Amino acid sequence: MTPFVLAIDIGTTSTKVLAVSGNGQVLKSHQCFYPTHYPKPGFAEQDPKQIFKAVLDGISATMKDINPDYQISAICFSSAMHSLMAIDRNGDPLSPLIIWADTRSTEQASRLRNTELGKRLHDQTGTAIHPMSPLCKLLWWKEHEPELFKSAYKFISIKDYIIFQLSGECVIDHSLASATGLFDIDSLSWLEEALGLIGISIERLSKPVSIYSKVFVQAHLKNIPSAMLGTPIFLGASDGCLAQLGSKAMDEGELTITVGTSGAVRRVGDKKTKDPERKLFRYLLDEETLIVGGATNNGTVILDWFAREFFSDSKSLTELAELASKIPAGCEGLIALPFLQGERAPIYNPDARGVFFNVSIQHTRTHFIKALMEGICFELRSIVKSVEAACGHSKKVFVSGGFTHAPEWVQLLSTILGKELIVSGTHDASAMGAAQVAFRALNLPFQSNQSHRITFTPDASLRELYNTKFAAFEDLYTRLESSFGPNF
């Protein structure tokens, strides 16, 4: 029997389940989508039970009709970071799931960010003081929902919840813990100073364990194939760190850029990597490997918004990019700040908002699409600049995520960065990273299939134009920074 693993990637818009063999072949896959709810300004919530159902449905659909020559050996998880929910002693939700995009704790983050305590917490945990952080979310809960804060048995992430439902164990891997703002990345333990600030004990959080730790699927679960019962579950890591691993960008000087709903720029670093301006995150992949980078809130979700609000018929990302390719580089003077959801790196301003600047009567809807695509690329260039200031020049750049379905956008990013970009044949780098963790934990060989790669080369004729436009983009934000906010 040939072993395979189920790599499950719990994302913001969907859960993907991949059956992956040791030679990197995806035997079968399934994707389940679910909505995000925005009940109040700044709120971004999901239903954890709906996500758990997506996981179970994905497992069942993927396992169905698998070739009998293959046998499942393990499950391993990748998960979006910064989610938080409250549960009771039975593991039942007491709250919706608050996801990374939720900015309700802007006031708490603003109070803490530039204090000596805030700077110290950023340095010790590797997580920026920002509303995305569970640290700030917990402070908001303490101040605005004190009864829930007091009565909750534990505060956990979506992956903790899924694993508890599958195994009965309340654990969190070191990688995901390192993105909470509550975890000391040197001692690999919850940080007492952070817990003291919030006013909770260690017992009210999941137990931190290695990404290679395993639990087992419980026998009492319904709606799951019988072949899954007793299957080992390896915890895996955060989606961002696993995207680095799944992109095979683990050598010195290799940079990854992932653009999906949101986006991120990453490099492998070490605990000596300096970030004196605190513009970056430093998350653990495992106990020995640190991933350094910065994230943007504003990826393909911005193009989705524009298509939904300004076109009467549905437009896919591919169609929007094709339309935008007909607009001249530089959008005939139009500039977009794409910060519709506030922003993380490198400005860490949850109050930042979207701006179209220098609009003239000649500009069309298609100009606005191109300007948004350019703006997101400029923001990624800002993050790349910060990452390379900390880690040095990048020798290779690998890109992944949903935006790779739009080659015109990848080409635009290559030109704006002035760097050659490599797109691998897989769009599921995080899931493939989870598969690699599982095979390593099983002590079985794994060879990722990276044979299908496409290279994008920057258009040198546009270098000067985009350097000038990038400088204008940064200057525009600097000039407007003090004008953003609820009291404008």
mmCIF file with all atom_site columns, N, CA and C in Angstrom, residues 371-408:
data_model
loop_
_atom_site.group_PDB
_atom_site.id
_atom_site.type_symbol
_atom_site.label_atom_id
_atom_site.label_alt_id
_atom_site.label_comp_id
_atom_site.label_asym_id
_atom_site.label_entity_id
_atom_site.label_seq_id
_atom_site.pdbx_PDB_ins_code
_atom_site.Cartn_x
_atom_site.Cartn_y
_atom_site.Cartn_z
_atom_site.occupancy
_atom_site.B_iso_or_equiv
_atom_site.pdbx_formal_charge
_atom_site.auth_seq_id
_atom_site.auth_comp_id
_atom_site.auth_asym_id
_atom_site.auth_atom_id
_atom_site.pdbx_PDB_model_num
ATOM 1   N N  . ALA A 1 371 ? -5.257 50.755 -11.515 1.00 0.00 ? 371 ALA A N  1
ATOM 2   C CA . ALA A 1 371 ? -4.671 51.527 -10.417 1.00 0.00 ? 371 ALA A CA 1
ATOM 3   C C  . ALA A 1 371 ? -4.669 50.726 -9.120  1.00 0.00 ? 371 ALA A C  1
ATOM 4   N N  . LEU A 1 372 ? -5.753 49.965 -8.856  1.00 0.00 ? 372 LEU A N  1
ATOM 5   C CA . LEU A 1 372 ? -5.788 49.124 -7.658  1.00 0.00 ? 372 LEU A CA 1
ATOM 6   C C  . LEU A 1 372 ? -4.732 48.025 -7.738  1.00 0.00 ? 372 LEU A C  1
ATOM 7   N N  . MET A 1 373 ? -4.589 47.400 -8.903  1.00 0.00 ? 373 MET A N  1
ATOM 8   C CA . MET A 1 373 ? -3.563 46.363 -9.066  1.00 0.00 ? 373 MET A CA 1
ATOM 9   C C  . MET A 1 373 ? -2.169 46.944 -8.855  1.00 0.00 ? 373 MET A C  1
ATOM 10  N N  . GLU A 1 374 ? -1.916 48.120 -9.423  1.00 0.00 ? 374 GLU A N  1
ATOM 11  C CA . GLU A 1 374 ? -0.622 48.778 -9.222  1.00 0.00 ? 374 GLU A CA 1
ATOM 12  C C  . GLU A 1 374 ? -0.423 49.131 -7.747  1.00 0.00 ? 374 GLU A C  1
ATOM 13  N N  . GLY A 1 375 ? -1.493 49.640 -7.113  1.00 0.00 ? 375 GLY A N  1
ATOM 14  C CA . GLY A 1 375 ? -1.379 50.035 -5.704  1.00 0.00 ? 375 GLY A CA 1
ATOM 15  C C  . GLY A 1 375 ? -1.030 48.874 -4.799  1.00 0.00 ? 375 GLY A C  1
ATOM 16  N N  . ILE A 1 376 ? -1.643 47.717 -5.032  1.00 0.00 ? 376 ILE A N  1
ATOM 17  C CA . ILE A 1 376 ? -1.326 46.536 -4.230  1.00 0.00 ? 376 ILE A CA 1
ATOM 18  C C  . ILE A 1 376 ? 0.116  46.110 -4.483  1.00 0.00 ? 376 ILE A C  1
ATOM 19  N N  . CYS A 1 377 ? 0.579  46.214 -5.733  1.00 0.00 ? 377 CYS A N  1
ATOM 20  C CA . CYS A 1 377 ? 1.982  45.903 -6.040  1.00 0.00 ? 377 CYS A CA 1
ATOM 21  C C  . CYS A 1 377 ? 2.937  46.888 -5.366  1.00 0.00 ? 377 CYS A C  1
ATOM 22  N N  . PHE A 1 378 ? 2.565  48.168 -5.333  1.00 0.00 ? 378 PHE A N  1
ATOM 23  C CA . PHE A 1 378 ? 3.400  49.156 -4.638  1.00 0.00 ? 378 PHE A CA 1
ATOM 24  C C  . PHE A 1 378 ? 3.490  48.839 -3.153  1.00 0.00 ? 378 PHE A C  1
ATOM 25  N N  . GLU A 1 379 ? 2.360  48.448 -2.566  1.00 0.00 ? 379 GLU A N  1
ATOM 26  C CA . GLU A 1 379 ? 2.375  48.095 -1.144  1.00 0.00 ? 379 GLU A CA 1
ATOM 27  C C  . GLU A 1 379 ? 3.273  46.882 -0.905  1.00 0.00 ? 379 GLU A C  1
ATOM 28  N N  . LEU A 1 380 ? 3.211  45.892 -1.775  1.00 0.00 ? 380 LEU A N  1
ATOM 29  C CA . LEU A 1 380 ? 4.107  44.735 -1.652  1.00 0.00 ? 380 LEU A CA 1
ATOM 30  C C  . LEU A 1 380 ? 5.565  45.160 -1.795  1.00 0.00 ? 380 LEU A C  1
ATOM 31  N N  . ARG A 1 381 ? 5.833  46.111 -2.680  1.00 0.00 ? 381 ARG A N  1
ATOM 32  C CA . ARG A 1 381 ? 7.210  46.612 -2.817  1.00 0.00 ? 381 ARG A CA 1
ATOM 33  C C  . ARG A 1 381 ? 7.671  47.276 -1.525  1.00 0.00 ? 381 ARG A C  1
ATOM 34  N N  . SER A 1 382 ? 6.778  48.004 -0.847  1.00 0.00 ? 382 SER A N  1
ATOM 35  C CA . SER A 1 382 ? 7.131  48.616 0.438   1.00 0.00 ? 382 SER A CA 1
ATOM 36  C C  . SER A 1 382 ? 7.521  47.559 1.466   1.00 0.00 ? 382 SER A C  1
ATOM 37  N N  . ILE A 1 383 ? 6.775  46.448 1.469   1.00 0.00 ? 383 ILE A N  1
ATOM 38  C CA . ILE A 1 383 ? 7.083  45.373 2.421   1.00 0.00 ? 383 ILE A CA 1
ATOM 39  C C  . ILE A 1 383 ? 8.392  44.689 2.049   1.00 0.00 ? 383 ILE A C  1
ATOM 40  N N  . VAL A 1 384 ? 8.597  44.434 0.755   1.00 0.00 ? 384 VAL A N  1
ATOM 41  C CA . VAL A 1 384 ? 9.858  43.830 0.301   1.00 0.00 ? 384 VAL A CA 1
ATOM 42  C C  . VAL A 1 384 ? 11.038 44.691 0.738   1.00 0.00 ? 384 VAL A C  1
ATOM 43  N N  . LYS A 1 385 ? 10.894 46.002 0.621   1.00 0.00 ? 385 LYS A N  1
ATOM 44  C CA . LYS A 1 385 ? 11.961 46.920 1.011   1.00 0.00 ? 385 LYS A CA 1
ATOM 45  C C  . LYS A 1 385 ? 12.304 46.755 2.495   1.00 0.00 ? 385 LYS A C  1
ATOM 46  N N  . SER A 1 386 ? 11.290 46.619 3.343   1.00 0.00 ? 386 SER A N  1
ATOM 47  C CA . SER A 1 386 ? 11.513 46.439 4.778   1.00 0.00 ? 386 SER A CA 1
ATOM 48  C C  . SER A 1 386 ? 12.144 45.081 5.084   1.00 0.00 ? 386 SER A C  1
ATOM 49  N N  . VAL A 1 387 ? 11.667 44.028 4.400   1.00 0.00 ? 387 VAL A N  1
ATOM 50  C CA . VAL A 1 387 ? 12.210 42.689 4.629   1.00 0.00 ? 387 VAL A CA 1
ATOM 51  C C  . VAL A 1 387 ? 13.671 42.626 4.216   1.00 0.00 ? 387 VAL A C  1
ATOM 52  N N  . GLU A 1 388 ? 14.000 43.206 3.072   1.00 0.00 ? 388 GLU A N  1
ATOM 53  C CA . GLU A 1 388 ? 15.391 43.165 2.608   1.00 0.00 ? 388 GLU A CA 1
ATOM 54  C C  . GLU A 1 388 ? 16.293 44.048 3.459   1.00 0.00 ? 388 GLU A C  1
ATOM 55  N N  . ALA A 1 389 ? 15.736 45.104 4.070   1.00 0.00 ? 389 ALA A N  1
ATOM 56  C CA . ALA A 1 389 ? 16.539 45.911 4.997   1.00 0.00 ? 389 ALA A CA 1
ATOM 57  C C  . ALA A 1 389 ? 16.961 45.085 6.208   1.00 0.00 ? 389 ALA A C  1
ATOM 58  N N  . ALA A 1 390 ? 16.110 44.134 6.616   1.00 0.00 ? 390 ALA A N  1
ATOM 59  C CA . ALA A 1 390 ? 16.416 43.284 7.778   1.00 0.00 ? 390 ALA A CA 1
ATOM 60  C C  . ALA A 1 390 ? 17.207 42.045 7.400   1.00 0.00 ? 390 ALA A C  1
ATOM 61  N N  . CYS A 1 391 ? 16.952 41.497 6.201   1.00 0.00 ? 391 CYS A N  1
ATOM 62  C CA . CYS A 1 391 ? 17.496 40.180 5.848   1.00 0.00 ? 391 CYS A CA 1
ATOM 63  C C  . CYS A 1 391 ? 18.497 40.196 4.704   1.00 0.00 ? 391 CYS A C  1
ATOM 64  N N  . GLY A 1 392 ? 18.654 41.323 4.027   1.00 0.00 ? 392 GLY A N  1
ATOM 65  C CA . GLY A 1 392 ? 19.570 41.381 2.897   1.00 0.00 ? 392 GLY A CA 1
ATOM 66  C C  . GLY A 1 392 ? 18.869 41.173 1.566   1.00 0.00 ? 392 GLY A C  1
ATOM 67  N N  . HIS A 1 393 ? 19.644 41.348 0.490   1.00 0.00 ? 393 HIS A N  1
ATOM 68  C CA . HIS A 1 393 ? 19.111 41.253 -0.865  1.00 0.00 ? 393 HIS A CA 1
ATOM 69  C C  . HIS A 1 393 ? 18.572 39.856 -1.151  1.00 0.00 ? 393 HIS A C  1
ATOM 70  N N  . SER A 1 394 ? 17.471 39.793 -1.885  1.00 0.00 ? 394 SER A N  1
ATOM 71  C CA . SER A 1 394 ? 16.861 38.514 -2.238  1.00 0.00 ? 394 SER A CA 1
ATOM 72  C C  . SER A 1 394 ? 17.412 38.017 -3.572  1.00 0.00 ? 394 SER A C  1
ATOM 73  N N  . LYS A 1 395 ? 17.837 36.754 -3.587  1.00 0.00 ? 395 LYS A N  1
ATOM 74  C CA . LYS A 1 395 ? 18.418 36.162 -4.793  1.00 0.00 ? 395 LYS A CA 1
ATOM 75  C C  . LYS A 1 395 ? 17.355 35.552 -5.692  1.00 0.00 ? 395 LYS A C  1
ATOM 76  N N  . LYS A 1 396 ? 16.308 34.983 -5.093  1.00 0.00 ? 396 LYS A N  1
ATOM 77  C CA . LYS A 1 396 ? 15.209 34.394 -5.846  1.00 0.00 ? 396 LYS A CA 1
ATOM 78  C C  . LYS A 1 396 ? 13.898 34.820 -5.202  1.00 0.00 ? 396 LYS A C  1
ATOM 79  N N  . VAL A 1 397 ? 12.862 34.994 -6.029  1.00 0.00 ? 397 VAL A N  1
ATOM 80  C CA . VAL A 1 397 ? 11.548 35.368 -5.511  1.00 0.00 ? 397 VAL A CA 1
ATOM 81  C C  . VAL A 1 397 ? 10.512 34.390 -6.070  1.00 0.00 ? 397 VAL A C  1
ATOM 82  N N  . PHE A 1 398 ? 9.811  33.701 -5.159  1.00 0.00 ? 398 PHE A N  1
ATOM 83  C CA . PHE A 1 398 ? 8.767  32.765 -5.533  1.00 0.00 ? 398 PHE A CA 1
ATOM 84  C C  . PHE A 1 398 ? 7.414  33.382 -5.190  1.00 0.00 ? 398 PHE A C  1
ATOM 85  N N  . VAL A 1 399 ? 6.440  33.242 -6.074  1.00 0.00 ? 399 VAL A N  1
ATOM 86  C CA . VAL A 1 399 ? 5.118  33.793 -5.808  1.00 0.00 ? 399 VAL A CA 1
ATOM 87  C C  . VAL A 1 399 ? 4.066  32.694 -5.854  1.00 0.00 ? 399 VAL A C  1
ATOM 88  N N  . SER A 1 400 ? 3.038  32.861 -5.034  1.00 0.00 ? 400 SER A N  1
ATOM 89  C CA . SER A 1 400 ? 1.948  31.894 -4.966  1.00 0.00 ? 400 SER A CA 1
ATOM 90  C C  . SER A 1 400 ? 0.681  32.619 -4.559  1.00 0.00 ? 400 SER A C  1
ATOM 91  N N  . GLY A 1 401 ? -0.424 31.894 -4.521  1.00 0.00 ? 401 GLY A N  1
ATOM 92  C CA . GLY A 1 401 ? -1.698 32.468 -4.106  1.00 0.00 ? 401 GLY A CA 1
ATOM 93  C C  . GLY A 1 401 ? -2.632 32.667 -5.285  1.00 0.00 ? 401 GLY A C  1
ATOM 94  N N  . GLY A 1 402 ? -3.842 33.083 -4.974  1.00 0.00 ? 402 GLY A N  1
ATOM 95  C CA . GLY A 1 402 ? -4.890 33.202 -5.976  1.00 0.00 ? 402 GLY A CA 1
ATOM 96  C C  . GLY A 1 402 ? -4.565 34.152 -7.112  1.00 0.00 ? 402 GLY A C  1
ATOM 97  N N  . PHE A 1 403 ? -3.730 35.177 -6.850  1.00 0.00 ? 403 PHE A N  1
ATOM 98  C CA . PHE A 1 403 ? -3.460 36.153 -7.903  1.00 0.00 ? 403 PHE A CA 1
ATOM 99  C C  . PHE A 1 403 ? -2.643 35.553 -9.042  1.00 0.00 ? 403 PHE A C  1
ATOM 100 N N  . THR A 1 404 ? -2.040 34.374 -8.824  1.00 0.00 ? 404 THR A N  1
ATOM 101 C CA . THR A 1 404 ? -1.275 33.746 -9.900  1.00 0.00 ? 404 THR A CA 1
ATOM 102 C C  . THR A 1 404 ? -2.184 33.214 -11.009 1.00 0.00 ? 404 THR A C  1
ATOM 103 N N  . HIS A 1 405 ? -3.506 33.191 -10.757 1.00 0.00 ? 405 HIS A N  1
ATOM 104 C CA . HIS A 1 405 ? -4.444 32.851 -11.821 1.00 0.00 ? 405 HIS A CA 1
ATOM 105 C C  . HIS A 1 405 ? -4.563 33.985 -12.833 1.00 0.00 ? 405 HIS A C  1
ATOM 106 N N  . ALA A 1 406 ? -3.994 35.147 -12.525 1.00 0.00 ? 406 ALA A N  1
ATOM 107 C CA . ALA A 1 406 ? -4.029 36.311 -13.411 1.00 0.00 ? 406 ALA A CA 1
ATOM 108 C C  . ALA A 1 406 ? -2.598 36.659 -13.815 1.00 0.00 ? 406 ALA A C  1
ATOM 109 N N  . PRO A 1 407 ? -2.063 36.041 -14.868 1.00 0.00 ? 407 PRO A N  1
ATOM 110 C CA . PRO A 1 407 ? -0.655 36.251 -15.223 1.00 0.00 ? 407 PRO A CA 1
ATOM 111 C C  . PRO A 1 407 ? -0.298 37.707 -15.504 1.00 0.00 ? 407 PRO A C  1
ATOM 112 N N  . GLU A 1 408 ? -1.280 38.496 -15.973 1.00 0.00 ? 408 GLU A N  1
ATOM 113 C CA . GLU A 1 408 ? -0.995 39.917 -16.217 1.00 0.00 ? 408 GLU A CA 1
ATOM 114 C C  . GLU A 1 408 ? -0.624 40.631 -14.919 1.00 0.00 ? 408 GLU A C  1
#
